[in-house]
Amino acid sequence: IGNASSESIAFSASFGVADVEHAGYEPTEIFKAADDALYAAKEAGRNCVRYAVDPAREPADLIGAVS
């Protein structure tokens, strides 16, 4: 998404991802974990994805942890 642009608009996207195994089964817990991960993505410079299981790590480092 970050590479897509037009002559008048440039944009990027940040995502926070959570799952029930790490966040809990209550909807409020899942939303809170995803929201925390989203803010971690924004703090990391935006235009990236962060997982609630460990928002400070790069997604590529978490592939084995999120299977």
Coordinates of N, CA and C in Angstrom, one line a residue:
I1 N 0.8 -1.2 0.0 CA 0.0 0.0 0.0 C 0.9 1.2 0.0
G2 N 2.0 1.2 0.8 CA 2.8 2.4 0.9 C 3.5 2.8 -0.4
N3 N 3.6 1.8 -1.4 CA 4.2 2.2 -2.6 C 3.2 2.7 -3.6
A4 N 2.0 2.5 -3.4 CA 0.9 3.0 -4.3 C 0.7 4.5 -4.0
S5 N 0.6 5.2 -5.1 CA 0.3 6.7 -5.0 C -0.3 7.2 -6.3
S6 N -0.8 8.3 -6.2 CA -1.3 9.0 -7.4 C -0.7 10.4 -7.4
E7 N -0.9 11.2 -8.4 CA -0.3 12.5 -8.4 C -0.8 13.4 -7.3
S8 N -2.0 13.2 -6.8 CA -2.5 14.1 -5.8 C -2.6 13.5 -4.4
I9 N -2.5 12.2 -4.3 CA -2.7 11.5 -3.0 C -1.6 10.5 -2.8
A10 N -0.9 10.5 -1.6 CA 0.0 9.5 -1.2 C -0.5 9.0 0.1
F11 N -0.4 7.7 0.3 CA -1.0 7.1 1.6 C -0.2 5.9 2.0
S12 N -0.4 5.5 3.2 CA 0.2 4.3 3.8 C -0.8 3.7 4.7
A13 N -0.5 2.5 5.2 CA -1.4 1.8 6.1 C -0.6 1.1 7.2
S14 N -1.1 1.2 8.4 CA -0.5 0.4 9.6 C -1.6 -0.5 10.1
F15 N -1.2 -1.7 10.6 CA -2.1 -2.7 11.1 C -1.7 -3.2 12.4
G16 N -2.6 -3.5 13.3 CA -2.4 -4.2 14.5 C -3.1 -5.5 14.5
V17 N -2.5 -6.6 14.8 CA -3.1 -7.9 14.7 C -3.1 -8.6 16.0
A18 N -4.2 -9.2 16.4 CA -4.3 -9.9 17.6 C -5.1 -11.2 17.4
D19 N -4.8 -12.2 18.2 CA -5.5 -13.5 18.1 C -6.0 -13.9 19.5
V20 N -7.0 -14.8 19.5 CA -7.5 -15.2 20.8 C -6.6 -16.0 21.6
E21 N -5.6 -16.7 21.0 CA -4.7 -17.5 21.8 C -3.8 -16.6 22.7
H22 N -3.4 -15.4 22.2 CA -2.6 -14.5 22.9 C -3.3 -13.4 23.6
A23 N -4.5 -13.0 23.1 CA -5.2 -11.9 23.7 C -6.3 -12.3 24.6
G24 N -6.8 -13.5 24.5 CA -8.0 -13.9 25.3 C -9.2 -14.0 24.4
Y25 N -10.3 -14.5 25.0 CA -11.5 -14.8 24.1 C -12.5 -13.7 24.2
E26 N -12.4 -12.8 25.1 CA -13.4 -11.7 25.3 C -13.1 -10.6 24.2
P27 N -14.2 -10.2 23.5 CA -14.0 -9.2 22.4 C -13.2 -8.0 22.9
T28 N -13.5 -7.5 24.1 CA -12.8 -6.3 24.5 C -11.3 -6.5 24.7
E29 N -10.9 -7.7 25.1 CA -9.5 -8.1 25.2 C -8.8 -8.1 23.8
I30 N -9.5 -8.7 22.9 CA -9.0 -8.8 21.5 C -8.8 -7.4 20.9
F31 N -9.8 -6.6 21.0 CA -9.8 -5.2 20.4 C -8.6 -4.4 21.1
K32 N -8.5 -4.6 22.4 CA -7.4 -3.8 23.2 C -6.1 -4.3 22.7
A33 N -5.9 -5.6 22.5 CA -4.6 -6.1 22.1 C -4.3 -5.6 20.7
A34 N -5.3 -5.7 19.8 CA -5.1 -5.2 18.4 C -4.8 -3.7 18.4
D35 N -5.5 -2.9 19.2 CA -5.3 -1.5 19.3 C -3.9 -1.2 19.8
D36 N -3.4 -1.9 20.8 CA -2.0 -1.7 21.3 C -1.0 -2.0 20.2
A37 N -1.3 -3.1 19.5 CA -0.3 -3.4 18.4 C -0.4 -2.4 17.3
L38 N -1.5 -1.8 17.0 CA -1.7 -0.8 16.0 C -0.8 0.5 16.4
Y39 N -0.9 0.9 17.7 CA -0.1 2.0 18.1 C 1.4 1.7 18.1
A40 N 1.7 0.4 18.3 CA 3.1 0.0 18.2 C 3.6 0.2 16.7
A41 N 2.7 -0.2 15.8 CA 3.0 0.0 14.4 C 3.2 1.5 14.0
K42 N 2.4 2.3 14.5 CA 2.5 3.7 14.3 C 3.8 4.3 14.9
E43 N 4.1 3.9 16.1 CA 5.4 4.3 16.7 C 6.6 3.8 16.0
A44 N 6.5 2.7 15.3 CA 7.6 2.1 14.5 C 7.8 2.8 13.2
G45 N 7.0 3.8 12.9 CA 7.3 4.6 11.7 C 6.1 4.5 10.7
R46 N 5.1 3.8 11.1 CA 3.9 3.7 10.2 C 4.2 2.8 9.1
N47 N 3.1 2.5 8.3 CA 3.2 1.7 7.1 C 3.8 0.3 7.4
C48 N 3.4 -0.4 8.5 CA 3.8 -1.7 8.8 C 2.8 -2.4 9.6
V49 N 3.1 -3.7 10.0 CA 2.2 -4.5 10.8 C 2.9 -4.9 12.1
R50 N 2.1 -4.9 13.2 CA 2.7 -5.3 14.4 C 1.7 -6.3 15.0
Y51 N 2.2 -7.4 15.7 CA 1.3 -8.4 16.3 C 1.2 -8.2 17.8
A52 N 0.1 -8.4 18.4 CA -0.1 -8.2 19.8 C 0.8 -9.2 20.6
V53 N 1.2 -10.3 20.1 CA 2.0 -11.2 20.9 C 3.3 -10.6 21.3
D54 N 3.9 -9.7 20.5 CA 5.1 -9.0 20.8 C 5.2 -7.8 19.8
P55 N 4.6 -6.7 20.1 CA 4.5 -5.6 19.2 C 5.8 -4.9 18.8
A56 N 6.8 -5.1 19.6 CA 8.1 -4.5 19.4 C 8.9 -5.2 18.3
R57 N 8.6 -6.5 18.0 CA 9.4 -7.2 17.1 C 8.9 -7.1 15.7
E58 N 9.8 -7.3 14.7 CA 9.4 -7.3 13.3 C 8.5 -8.5 13.0
P59 N 7.5 -8.3 12.1 CA 6.7 -9.5 11.8 C 7.4 -10.7 11.3
A60 N 8.5 -10.5 10.5 CA 9.3 -11.6 10.0 C 9.9 -12.5 11.1
D61 N 10.2 -11.9 12.3 CA 10.7 -12.6 13.4 C 9.7 -13.4 14.1
L62 N 8.4 -13.1 13.9 CA 7.3 -13.7 14.6 C 6.6 -14.9 13.9
I63 N 7.0 -15.2 12.7 CA 6.3 -16.2 11.9 C 6.2 -17.5 12.6
G64 N 7.2 -18.0 13.3 CA 7.1 -19.2 14.1 C 6.2 -19.1 15.3
A65 N 6.2 -17.9 15.9 CA 5.4 -17.7 17.1 C 3.9 -17.5 16.9
V66 N 3.5 -17.2 15.7 CA 2.1 -16.9 15.4 C 1.5 -18.0 14.6
S67 N 2.1 -19.2 14.5 CA 1.5 -20.2 13.7 C 0.3 -20.9 14.4

